[in-house]
Amino acid sequence: MTVTRKSALQVVEGIGLAGKVCVVTGASSGLGRESARALAAAGAHVVLAARNHEALNQTVEWIAAEAPGALTSTVPLDLTSLASVRAAAKAISELTSVIHVLMNNAGVMFTPFGRTADGFETQIGTNHFGHFELTRLLIPELAAAGDARIVNLSSGGHVLGDVDFDDPHWERREYDKFVAYGASKTANILHAVEADRRLRDMGIRAYAVHPGTVATSLARYMSRSDFSQLRKYAAAGSAARGQPNDGYLDFTSPDHGAATQVWAAVSPELAGRGGLYLENCAVSDTVAPYAVDQQRAADWWALSERLCST
Ligand SMILES: NC(=O)c1ccc[n+]([C@@H]2O[C@H](COP(=O)([O-])OP(=O)(O)OC[C@H]3O[C@@H](n4cnc5c(N)ncnc54)[C@H](OP(=O)(O)O)[C@@H]3O)[C@@H](O)[C@H]2O)c1
């Protein structure tokens, strides 16, 4: 794997974000926390959204110490409940009438089988459906920016599984936590592809990001045997692409891991472009065809809209 060379702070060097508003979900840990710091350091008003109040406050204090004068706000958000998502969207719209960047970053990985308050499987409910509804509700504020970006955190792990249009709730299959994570990360890409197509005329562009393999708390549900399994998947994936890989997982640090999502949020190189899968601060072609198919993206949007409204 090619390691991202830049850190998130290096990505914003020379970029001024004063007067811009950036909303970051899952800003209390890992990649979200680093992204929030970099965006705030560049002068943006950063709205940090997450479910752990204490961790959010600690992040705000850390950002204030790291970037004196940083402008931050916090909003409670639990993506496993559409009621909480709607309350968060309302709170955000009361804080600001304009959003320049919506970074849909929060996520869980390889959780045991569970359901969200609305009956979605936990991984796709948290990683996709919660963010789908949040994004939908914030379209007026994004459109008000005139030039806004939606950044969905996906993963190279999207190759572990596709979305299942016929069984989105895992009612007819035996649960597989790897496939379920893959499906949720595929959903993040399909969402970006269709959001970009639907919203670009309003000045809103959307991107999906693979941040690399980053040492964060995301692996909290993983056992030792899960790591072995993942190494096998990584080796098989590389072999399928004709690339050498001995199954070694090449971890990077959160400040470097956050570089691509911050680049997606601010880089002038992406002006006038969207619906793209990004990796290593560049457009990447290592994305599975099923995740960027425009018709599937449109169908997945329609299904997501229906499931979030029932
Ligand atoms: N780390 C990697 O190697 C890697 C690779 C590819 C993709 N990604 C993607 O990067 C994103 C960020 O992950 P990370 O590595 O930074 O992991 P992390 O350190 O575990 O951070 C995840 C964040 O999401 C929040 N979150 C989880 N469930 C939530 C919920 N129901 N409602 C609101 N917030 C919730 C967490 O808050 P709590 O502390 O309250 O749970 C935390 O702030 C994820 O979407 C992940 O899939 C990461």
mmCIF file of C-alpha atoms and ligand atoms in Angstrom:
data_model
loop_
_atom_site.group_PDB
_atom_site.id
_atom_site.type_symbol
_atom_site.label_atom_id
_atom_site.label_comp_id
_atom_site.label_asym_id
_atom_site.label_seq_id
_atom_site.Cartn_x
_atom_site.Cartn_y
_atom_site.Cartn_z
ATOM 1 C CA MET A 1 0.000 0.000 0.000
ATOM 2 C CA THR A 2 1.189 3.499 -0.755
ATOM 3 C CA VAL A 3 1.212 5.471 2.465
ATOM 4 C CA THR A 4 -0.231 8.986 2.462
ATOM 5 C CA ARG A 5 2.808 11.236 2.755
ATOM 6 C CA LYS A 6 1.087 14.406 3.962
ATOM 7 C CA SER A 7 -0.573 15.031 7.301
ATOM 8 C CA ALA A 8 -3.996 16.715 7.523
ATOM 9 C CA LEU A 9 -2.335 19.871 8.845
ATOM 10 C CA GLN A 10 0.029 19.918 5.864
ATOM 11 C CA VAL A 11 -2.945 19.619 3.502
ATOM 12 C CA VAL A 12 -4.450 22.874 4.825
ATOM 13 C CA GLU A 13 -1.162 24.784 4.687
ATOM 14 C CA GLY A 14 -1.765 27.955 2.663
ATOM 15 C CA ILE A 15 -5.538 27.408 2.638
ATOM 16 C CA GLY A 16 -7.686 29.950 4.469
ATOM 17 C CA LEU A 17 -11.079 28.760 5.714
ATOM 18 C CA ALA A 18 -12.159 31.834 7.694
ATOM 19 C CA GLY A 19 -15.910 32.302 7.259
ATOM 20 C CA LYS A 20 -16.435 28.646 6.231
ATOM 21 C CA VAL A 21 -18.461 26.191 8.267
ATOM 22 C CA CYS A 22 -17.470 22.517 8.384
ATOM 23 C CA VAL A 23 -19.555 19.814 10.082
ATOM 24 C CA VAL A 24 -17.618 16.687 11.086
ATOM 25 C CA THR A 25 -19.394 13.593 12.424
ATOM 26 C CA GLY A 26 -17.485 11.269 14.747
ATOM 27 C CA ALA A 27 -15.239 14.206 15.595
ATOM 28 C CA SER A 28 -14.545 12.837 19.085
ATOM 29 C CA SER A 29 -11.939 10.294 18.002
ATOM 30 C CA GLY A 30 -9.454 9.147 15.377
ATOM 31 C CA LEU A 31 -9.795 10.573 11.875
ATOM 32 C CA GLY A 32 -12.700 12.892 12.705
ATOM 33 C CA ARG A 33 -10.768 14.474 15.553
ATOM 34 C CA GLU A 34 -7.712 15.077 13.372
ATOM 35 C CA SER A 35 -9.841 16.448 10.530
ATOM 36 C CA ALA A 36 -11.618 18.835 12.909
ATOM 37 C CA ARG A 37 -8.268 20.106 14.200
ATOM 38 C CA ALA A 38 -6.905 20.726 10.690
ATOM 39 C CA LEU A 39 -10.057 22.498 9.466
ATOM 40 C CA ALA A 40 -10.196 24.648 12.617
ATOM 41 C CA ALA A 41 -6.495 25.464 12.341
ATOM 42 C CA ALA A 42 -7.185 26.793 8.838
ATOM 43 C CA GLY A 43 -9.818 29.146 10.286
ATOM 44 C CA ALA A 44 -13.099 27.288 9.706
ATOM 45 C CA HIS A 45 -15.927 27.219 12.227
ATOM 46 C CA VAL A 46 -16.026 23.473 12.912
ATOM 47 C CA VAL A 47 -19.191 21.843 14.206
ATOM 48 C CA LEU A 48 -18.202 18.621 15.955
ATOM 49 C CA ALA A 49 -20.957 16.012 16.098
ATOM 50 C CA ALA A 50 -20.782 12.752 18.055
ATOM 51 C CA ARG A 51 -22.608 10.827 20.728
ATOM 52 C CA ASN A 52 -20.093 10.961 23.577
ATOM 53 C CA HIS A 53 -20.486 14.363 25.248
ATOM 54 C CA GLU A 54 -17.384 13.992 27.429
ATOM 55 C CA ALA A 55 -15.159 12.943 24.494
ATOM 56 C CA LEU A 56 -16.506 15.829 22.407
ATOM 57 C CA ASN A 57 -15.649 18.345 25.129
ATOM 58 C CA GLN A 58 -12.156 16.876 25.470
ATOM 59 C CA THR A 59 -11.714 17.217 21.697
ATOM 60 C CA VAL A 60 -12.798 20.862 21.808
ATOM 61 C CA GLU A 61 -10.231 21.525 24.567
ATOM 62 C CA TRP A 62 -7.533 19.713 22.596
ATOM 63 C CA ILE A 63 -8.297 21.720 19.440
ATOM 64 C CA ALA A 64 -8.256 24.985 21.425
ATOM 65 C CA ALA A 65 -4.821 24.097 22.796
ATOM 66 C CA GLU A 66 -3.508 22.990 19.390
ATOM 67 C CA ALA A 67 -5.044 25.823 17.374
ATOM 68 C CA PRO A 68 -5.472 28.891 19.611
ATOM 69 C CA GLY A 69 -8.484 30.977 18.563
ATOM 70 C CA ALA A 70 -10.170 27.981 16.912
ATOM 71 C CA LEU A 71 -13.912 28.381 16.442
ATOM 72 C CA THR A 72 -15.782 25.203 17.379
ATOM 73 C CA SER A 73 -19.297 24.108 18.369
ATOM 74 C CA THR A 74 -20.603 20.708 19.444
ATOM 75 C CA VAL A 75 -23.818 18.913 18.595
ATOM 76 C CA PRO A 76 -24.979 15.597 20.078
ATOM 77 C CA LEU A 77 -25.508 12.962 17.379
ATOM 78 C CA ASP A 78 -26.234 9.270 17.676
ATOM 79 C CA LEU A 79 -26.382 7.777 14.205
ATOM 80 C CA THR A 80 -28.094 4.631 15.491
ATOM 81 C CA SER A 81 -31.287 6.657 15.942
ATOM 82 C CA LEU A 82 -32.960 8.646 13.162
ATOM 83 C CA ALA A 83 -34.686 10.703 15.868
ATOM 84 C CA SER A 84 -31.245 11.733 17.156
ATOM 85 C CA VAL A 85 -30.090 12.428 13.582
ATOM 86 C CA ARG A 86 -33.098 14.695 13.006
ATOM 87 C CA ALA A 87 -32.500 16.498 16.303
ATOM 88 C CA ALA A 88 -28.832 16.973 15.348
ATOM 89 C CA ALA A 89 -29.763 18.353 11.915
ATOM 90 C CA LYS A 90 -32.140 20.798 13.600
ATOM 91 C CA ALA A 91 -29.471 21.845 16.120
ATOM 92 C CA ILE A 92 -26.940 22.347 13.312
ATOM 93 C CA SER A 93 -29.367 24.421 11.247
ATOM 94 C CA GLU A 94 -30.035 26.569 14.326
ATOM 95 C CA LEU A 95 -26.268 27.126 14.693
ATOM 96 C CA THR A 96 -25.638 27.995 11.057
ATOM 97 C CA SER A 97 -27.628 28.723 7.913
ATOM 98 C CA VAL A 98 -24.671 27.772 5.697
ATOM 99 C CA ILE A 99 -22.517 24.638 5.556
ATOM 100 C CA HIS A 100 -19.464 24.514 3.288
ATOM 101 C CA VAL A 101 -18.286 21.009 4.217
ATOM 102 C CA LEU A 102 -20.249 18.071 5.577
ATOM 103 C CA MET A 103 -17.795 15.344 6.537
ATOM 104 C CA ASN A 104 -19.707 12.115 7.132
ATOM 105 C CA ASN A 105 -16.893 10.479 9.048
ATOM 106 C CA ALA A 106 -18.325 8.598 12.056
ATOM 107 C CA GLY A 107 -18.370 4.855 11.800
ATOM 108 C CA VAL A 108 -18.206 1.436 13.393
ATOM 109 C CA MET A 109 -16.547 -1.711 12.051
ATOM 110 C CA PHE A 110 -17.102 -5.466 12.434
ATOM 111 C CA THR A 111 -19.675 -5.090 15.208
ATOM 112 C CA PRO A 112 -21.558 -8.177 16.378
ATOM 113 C CA PHE A 113 -25.069 -8.452 14.927
ATOM 114 C CA GLY A 114 -27.329 -5.759 16.247
ATOM 115 C CA ARG A 115 -30.040 -3.364 15.179
ATOM 116 C CA THR A 116 -30.362 0.398 15.414
ATOM 117 C CA ALA A 117 -33.409 2.047 16.982
ATOM 118 C CA ASP A 118 -35.010 2.053 13.518
ATOM 119 C CA GLY A 119 -34.325 -1.616 12.786
ATOM 120 C CA PHE A 120 -31.285 -1.252 10.502
ATOM 121 C CA GLU A 121 -28.343 -3.627 10.942
ATOM 122 C CA THR A 122 -25.873 -1.719 13.162
ATOM 123 C CA GLN A 123 -23.023 -1.167 10.677
ATOM 124 C CA ILE A 124 -25.064 -0.008 7.699
ATOM 125 C CA GLY A 125 -27.453 1.857 10.006
ATOM 126 C CA THR A 126 -24.622 3.827 11.618
ATOM 127 C CA ASN A 127 -22.279 4.204 8.672
ATOM 128 C CA HIS A 128 -24.821 4.833 5.911
ATOM 129 C CA PHE A 129 -28.488 5.340 6.843
ATOM 130 C CA GLY A 130 -27.792 7.797 9.681
ATOM 131 C CA HIS A 131 -25.510 9.827 7.416
ATOM 132 C CA PHE A 132 -27.941 9.571 4.494
ATOM 133 C CA GLU A 133 -30.685 11.159 6.598
ATOM 134 C CA LEU A 134 -28.355 13.788 8.085
ATOM 135 C CA THR A 135 -27.164 14.781 4.613
ATOM 136 C CA ARG A 136 -30.705 14.913 3.220
ATOM 137 C CA LEU A 137 -31.816 17.218 6.031
ATOM 138 C CA LEU A 138 -28.833 19.551 5.612
ATOM 139 C CA ILE A 139 -29.197 20.075 1.843
ATOM 140 C CA PRO A 140 -30.663 23.610 2.287
ATOM 141 C CA GLU A 141 -27.627 24.716 4.348
ATOM 142 C CA LEU A 142 -25.212 23.076 1.884
ATOM 143 C CA ALA A 143 -26.965 24.713 -1.058
ATOM 144 C CA ALA A 144 -26.771 28.077 0.712
ATOM 145 C CA ALA A 145 -22.957 27.875 0.533
ATOM 146 C CA GLY A 146 -23.054 27.981 -3.268
ATOM 147 C CA ASP A 147 -19.908 25.839 -3.301
ATOM 148 C CA ALA A 148 -20.163 23.007 -0.791
ATOM 149 C CA ARG A 149 -18.676 19.533 -0.436
ATOM 150 C CA ILE A 150 -19.943 16.320 1.089
ATOM 151 C CA VAL A 151 -17.130 13.975 2.128
ATOM 152 C CA ASN A 152 -18.162 10.403 2.929
ATOM 153 C CA LEU A 153 -15.665 8.227 4.743
ATOM 154 C CA SER A 154 -15.699 4.928 2.926
ATOM 155 C CA SER A 155 -12.909 2.337 2.975
ATOM 156 C CA GLY A 156 -10.896 0.046 0.754
ATOM 157 C CA GLY A 157 -12.840 -2.515 2.817
ATOM 158 C CA HIS A 158 -15.850 -1.838 0.579
ATOM 159 C CA VAL A 159 -14.555 -4.791 -1.462
ATOM 160 C CA LEU A 160 -15.585 -7.081 1.419
ATOM 161 C CA GLY A 161 -19.246 -6.741 0.497
ATOM 162 C CA ASP A 162 -21.841 -5.107 -1.737
ATOM 163 C CA VAL A 163 -25.165 -3.666 -0.603
ATOM 164 C CA ASP A 164 -28.064 -6.121 -0.817
ATOM 165 C CA PHE A 165 -31.133 -4.410 -2.285
ATOM 166 C CA ASP A 166 -33.315 -7.436 -1.496
ATOM 167 C CA ASP A 167 -32.202 -7.938 2.101
ATOM 168 C CA PRO A 168 -30.885 -4.602 3.465
ATOM 169 C CA HIS A 169 -31.851 -5.613 7.013
ATOM 170 C CA TRP A 170 -30.103 -9.028 7.034
ATOM 171 C CA GLU A 171 -33.373 -10.901 7.523
ATOM 172 C CA ARG A 172 -32.724 -13.654 4.992
ATOM 173 C CA ARG A 173 -28.953 -14.245 5.373
ATOM 174 C CA GLU A 174 -26.675 -15.427 8.134
ATOM 175 C CA TYR A 175 -24.888 -12.351 9.481
ATOM 176 C CA ASP A 176 -21.278 -11.878 8.390
ATOM 177 C CA LYS A 177 -19.645 -8.862 10.071
ATOM 178 C CA PHE A 178 -17.014 -8.506 7.327
ATOM 179 C CA VAL A 179 -19.571 -8.480 4.513
ATOM 180 C CA ALA A 180 -21.803 -6.135 6.533
ATOM 181 C CA TYR A 181 -18.955 -3.627 6.988
ATOM 182 C CA GLY A 182 -18.108 -3.898 3.282
ATOM 183 C CA ALA A 183 -21.755 -3.253 2.388
ATOM 184 C CA SER A 184 -21.882 -0.170 4.623
ATOM 185 C CA LYS A 185 -18.725 1.238 3.017
ATOM 186 C CA THR A 186 -20.046 0.436 -0.480
ATOM 187 C CA ALA A 187 -23.197 2.332 0.540
ATOM 188 C CA ASN A 188 -21.035 5.360 1.439
ATOM 189 C CA ILE A 189 -19.611 5.380 -2.112
ATOM 190 C CA LEU A 190 -22.982 4.877 -3.831
ATOM 191 C CA HIS A 191 -24.339 7.715 -1.698
ATOM 192 C CA ALA A 192 -21.519 10.044 -2.800
ATOM 193 C CA VAL A 193 -21.988 9.139 -6.474
ATOM 194 C CA GLU A 194 -25.721 9.862 -6.459
ATOM 195 C CA ALA A 195 -25.492 12.890 -4.147
ATOM 196 C CA ASP A 196 -23.029 14.412 -6.582
ATOM 197 C CA ARG A 197 -25.310 13.776 -9.572
ATOM 198 C CA ARG A 198 -28.431 15.115 -7.840
ATOM 199 C CA LEU A 199 -26.942 18.086 -6.040
ATOM 200 C CA ARG A 200 -24.198 19.443 -8.307
ATOM 201 C CA ASP A 201 -26.581 21.964 -9.903
ATOM 202 C CA MET A 202 -27.003 23.437 -6.404
ATOM 203 C CA GLY A 203 -23.225 23.822 -6.125
ATOM 204 C CA ILE A 204 -22.814 20.723 -3.928
ATOM 205 C CA ARG A 205 -20.173 18.131 -4.875
ATOM 206 C CA ALA A 206 -19.664 14.787 -3.126
ATOM 207 C CA TYR A 207 -16.702 12.459 -2.642
ATOM 208 C CA ALA A 208 -15.939 9.081 -1.048
ATOM 209 C CA VAL A 209 -12.626 8.567 0.716
ATOM 210 C CA HIS A 210 -10.426 5.640 1.659
ATOM 211 C CA PRO A 211 -8.128 6.978 4.399
ATOM 212 C CA GLY A 212 -5.655 4.079 4.385
ATOM 213 C CA THR A 213 -5.176 1.660 7.273
ATOM 214 C CA VAL A 214 -5.026 3.906 10.303
ATOM 215 C CA ALA A 215 -4.327 3.127 13.952
ATOM 216 C CA THR A 216 -7.529 4.387 15.621
ATOM 217 C CA SER A 217 -10.180 2.992 17.963
ATOM 218 C CA LEU A 218 -12.114 1.618 14.985
ATOM 219 C CA ALA A 219 -10.624 -1.845 15.572
ATOM 220 C CA ARG A 220 -12.181 -2.056 19.047
ATOM 221 C CA TYR A 221 -14.475 -4.940 18.042
ATOM 222 C CA MET A 222 -11.710 -6.969 16.392
ATOM 223 C CA SER A 223 -10.277 -10.176 17.818
ATOM 224 C CA ARG A 224 -6.833 -11.578 17.033
ATOM 225 C CA SER A 225 -8.390 -14.005 14.535
ATOM 226 C CA ASP A 226 -10.222 -11.100 12.862
ATOM 227 C CA PHE A 227 -6.844 -9.473 12.181
ATOM 228 C CA SER A 228 -5.590 -12.731 10.561
ATOM 229 C CA GLN A 229 -8.763 -12.876 8.491
ATOM 230 C CA LEU A 230 -8.286 -9.258 7.411
ATOM 231 C CA ARG A 231 -4.679 -9.923 6.392
ATOM 232 C CA LYS A 232 -5.947 -12.767 4.177
ATOM 233 C CA TYR A 233 -8.532 -10.452 2.593
ATOM 234 C CA ALA A 234 -5.849 -7.779 2.033
ATOM 235 C CA ALA A 235 -3.537 -10.295 0.358
ATOM 236 C CA ALA A 236 -6.356 -11.665 -1.817
ATOM 237 C CA GLY A 237 -7.427 -8.153 -2.800
ATOM 238 C CA SER A 238 -3.887 -7.195 -3.794
ATOM 239 C CA ALA A 239 -3.466 -10.413 -5.769
ATOM 240 C CA ALA A 240 -6.707 -9.677 -7.648
ATOM 241 C CA ARG A 241 -5.264 -6.295 -8.619
ATOM 242 C CA GLY A 242 -1.956 -7.883 -9.638
ATOM 243 C CA GLN A 243 -0.149 -6.168 -6.750
ATOM 244 C CA PRO A 244 2.280 -7.901 -4.367
ATOM 245 C CA ASN A 245 1.105 -8.136 -0.723
ATOM 246 C CA ASP A 246 2.155 -10.618 1.936
ATOM 247 C CA GLY A 247 -0.908 -9.798 4.054
ATOM 248 C CA TYR A 248 0.959 -7.185 6.076
ATOM 249 C CA LEU A 249 -1.347 -4.372 7.242
ATOM 250 C CA ASP A 250 0.559 -1.130 6.809
ATOM 251 C CA PHE A 251 -0.812 1.173 9.542
ATOM 252 C CA THR A 252 -0.457 4.924 9.424
ATOM 253 C CA SER A 253 -1.111 7.497 12.165
ATOM 254 C CA PRO A 254 -4.433 9.417 12.471
ATOM 255 C CA ASP A 255 -2.868 12.772 11.496
ATOM 256 C CA HIS A 256 -1.642 11.270 8.234
ATOM 257 C CA GLY A 257 -4.739 9.090 7.815
ATOM 258 C CA ALA A 258 -6.963 12.190 7.927
ATOM 259 C CA ALA A 259 -5.086 13.859 5.065
ATOM 260 C CA THR A 260 -7.249 12.548 2.208
ATOM 261 C CA GLN A 261 -10.610 13.483 3.764
ATOM 262 C CA VAL A 262 -9.321 16.994 4.531
ATOM 263 C CA TRP A 263 -7.950 17.194 0.987
ATOM 264 C CA ALA A 264 -11.402 16.177 -0.294
ATOM 265 C CA ALA A 265 -12.920 18.978 1.784
ATOM 266 C CA VAL A 266 -10.616 21.793 0.715
ATOM 267 C CA SER A 267 -8.418 21.015 -2.267
ATOM 268 C CA PRO A 268 -8.736 23.420 -5.225
ATOM 269 C CA GLU A 269 -7.642 20.466 -7.398
ATOM 270 C CA LEU A 270 -11.143 19.007 -7.004
ATOM 271 C CA ALA A 271 -12.997 22.166 -8.064
ATOM 272 C CA GLY A 272 -15.706 21.358 -10.601
ATOM 273 C CA ARG A 273 -15.368 17.589 -10.048
ATOM 274 C CA GLY A 274 -17.254 15.132 -7.888
ATOM 275 C CA GLY A 275 -18.695 11.649 -7.473
ATOM 276 C CA LEU A 276 -15.114 10.422 -7.071
ATOM 277 C CA TYR A 277 -13.374 7.808 -4.915
ATOM 278 C CA LEU A 278 -10.246 9.294 -3.332
ATOM 279 C CA GLU A 279 -7.162 7.788 -1.713
ATOM 280 C CA ASN A 280 -3.703 9.169 -0.875
ATOM 281 C CA CYS A 281 -4.849 12.737 -1.662
ATOM 282 C CA ALA A 282 -5.694 11.781 -5.236
ATOM 283 C CA VAL A 283 -8.487 10.302 -7.334
ATOM 284 C CA SER A 284 -8.186 6.517 -7.127
ATOM 285 C CA ASP A 285 -9.245 3.788 -9.530
ATOM 286 C CA THR A 286 -9.039 1.002 -6.931
ATOM 287 C CA VAL A 287 -12.796 1.128 -6.429
ATOM 288 C CA ALA A 288 -15.085 -1.836 -7.135
ATOM 289 C CA PRO A 289 -17.272 -1.227 -10.234
ATOM 290 C CA TYR A 290 -20.444 -2.121 -8.277
ATOM 291 C CA ALA A 291 -19.779 0.815 -5.908
ATOM 292 C CA VAL A 292 -19.670 3.511 -8.594
ATOM 293 C CA ASP A 293 -22.344 2.263 -10.995
ATOM 294 C CA GLN A 294 -24.623 5.265 -11.571
ATOM 295 C CA GLN A 295 -27.860 3.303 -11.924
ATOM 296 C CA ARG A 296 -27.171 1.319 -8.748
ATOM 297 C CA ALA A 297 -26.304 4.577 -6.968
ATOM 298 C CA ALA A 298 -29.653 6.073 -8.033
ATOM 299 C CA ASP A 299 -31.518 2.917 -6.956
ATOM 300 C CA TRP A 300 -29.667 2.856 -3.615
ATOM 301 C CA TRP A 301 -30.616 6.500 -2.985
ATOM 302 C CA ALA A 302 -34.269 5.703 -3.697
ATOM 303 C CA LEU A 303 -34.193 2.702 -1.335
ATOM 304 C CA SER A 304 -32.402 4.699 1.381
ATOM 305 C CA GLU A 305 -34.958 7.495 1.093
ATOM 306 C CA ARG A 306 -37.799 4.984 1.410
ATOM 307 C CA LEU A 307 -36.264 3.141 4.363
ATOM 308 C CA CYS A 308 -35.462 6.349 6.244
ATOM 309 C CA SER A 309 -38.993 7.653 5.830
ATOM 310 C CA THR A 310 -40.764 4.549 7.173
HETATM 311 N N1 LIG B 1 -9.065 3.574 10.794
HETATM 312 C C1 LIG B 1 -9.010 3.010 9.608
HETATM 313 O O1 LIG B 1 -8.052 2.270 9.274
HETATM 314 C C2 LIG B 1 -10.088 3.259 8.601
HETATM 315 C C3 LIG B 1 -9.941 2.657 7.333
HETATM 316 C C4 LIG B 1 -10.941 2.861 6.382
HETATM 317 C C5 LIG B 1 -12.044 3.633 6.697
HETATM 318 N N2 LIG B 1 -12.159 4.191 7.946
HETATM 319 C C6 LIG B 1 -13.368 4.974 8.229
HETATM 320 O O2 LIG B 1 -13.004 6.185 8.881
HETATM 321 C C7 LIG B 1 -14.086 6.643 9.700
HETATM 322 C C8 LIG B 1 -13.540 7.122 11.035
HETATM 323 O O3 LIG B 1 -13.017 5.993 11.718
HETATM 324 P P1 LIG B 1 -11.823 6.075 12.772
HETATM 325 O O4 LIG B 1 -10.770 5.146 12.263
HETATM 326 O O5 LIG B 1 -11.489 7.460 13.093
HETATM 327 O O6 LIG B 1 -12.510 5.346 14.017
HETATM 328 P P2 LIG B 1 -12.750 5.818 15.533
HETATM 329 O O7 LIG B 1 -11.500 6.361 16.128
HETATM 330 O O8 LIG B 1 -13.390 4.646 16.187
HETATM 331 O O9 LIG B 1 -13.784 7.016 15.386
HETATM 332 C C9 LIG B 1 -15.109 6.778 14.993
HETATM 333 C C10 LIG B 1 -15.966 7.926 15.438
HETATM 334 O O10 LIG B 1 -17.328 7.624 15.062
HETATM 335 C C11 LIG B 1 -18.137 7.829 16.203
HETATM 336 N N3 LIG B 1 -19.357 7.010 16.195
HETATM 337 C C12 LIG B 1 -19.448 5.666 16.196
HETATM 338 N N4 LIG B 1 -20.730 5.304 16.255
HETATM 339 C C13 LIG B 1 -21.456 6.433 16.306
HETATM 340 C C14 LIG B 1 -22.837 6.713 16.397
HETATM 341 N N5 LIG B 1 -23.754 5.738 16.500
HETATM 342 N N6 LIG B 1 -23.231 8.002 16.411
HETATM 343 C C15 LIG B 1 -22.334 9.010 16.357
HETATM 344 N N7 LIG B 1 -21.012 8.808 16.298
HETATM 345 C C16 LIG B 1 -20.582 7.530 16.271
HETATM 346 C C17 LIG B 1 -17.250 7.467 17.365
HETATM 347 O O11 LIG B 1 -17.800 7.927 18.573
HETATM 348 P P3 LIG B 1 -17.880 6.949 19.885
HETATM 349 O O12 LIG B 1 -16.522 7.058 20.495
HETATM 350 O O13 LIG B 1 -18.988 7.531 20.680
HETATM 351 O O14 LIG B 1 -18.177 5.559 19.389
HETATM 352 C C18 LIG B 1 -15.967 8.140 16.951
HETATM 353 O O15 LIG B 1 -16.016 9.516 17.220
HETATM 354 C C19 LIG B 1 -15.074 5.480 9.769
HETATM 355 O O16 LIG B 1 -16.173 5.775 8.927
HETATM 356 C C20 LIG B 1 -14.300 4.300 9.232
HETATM 357 O O17 LIG B 1 -15.125 3.345 8.593
HETATM 358 C C21 LIG B 1 -11.208 4.036 8.894
#
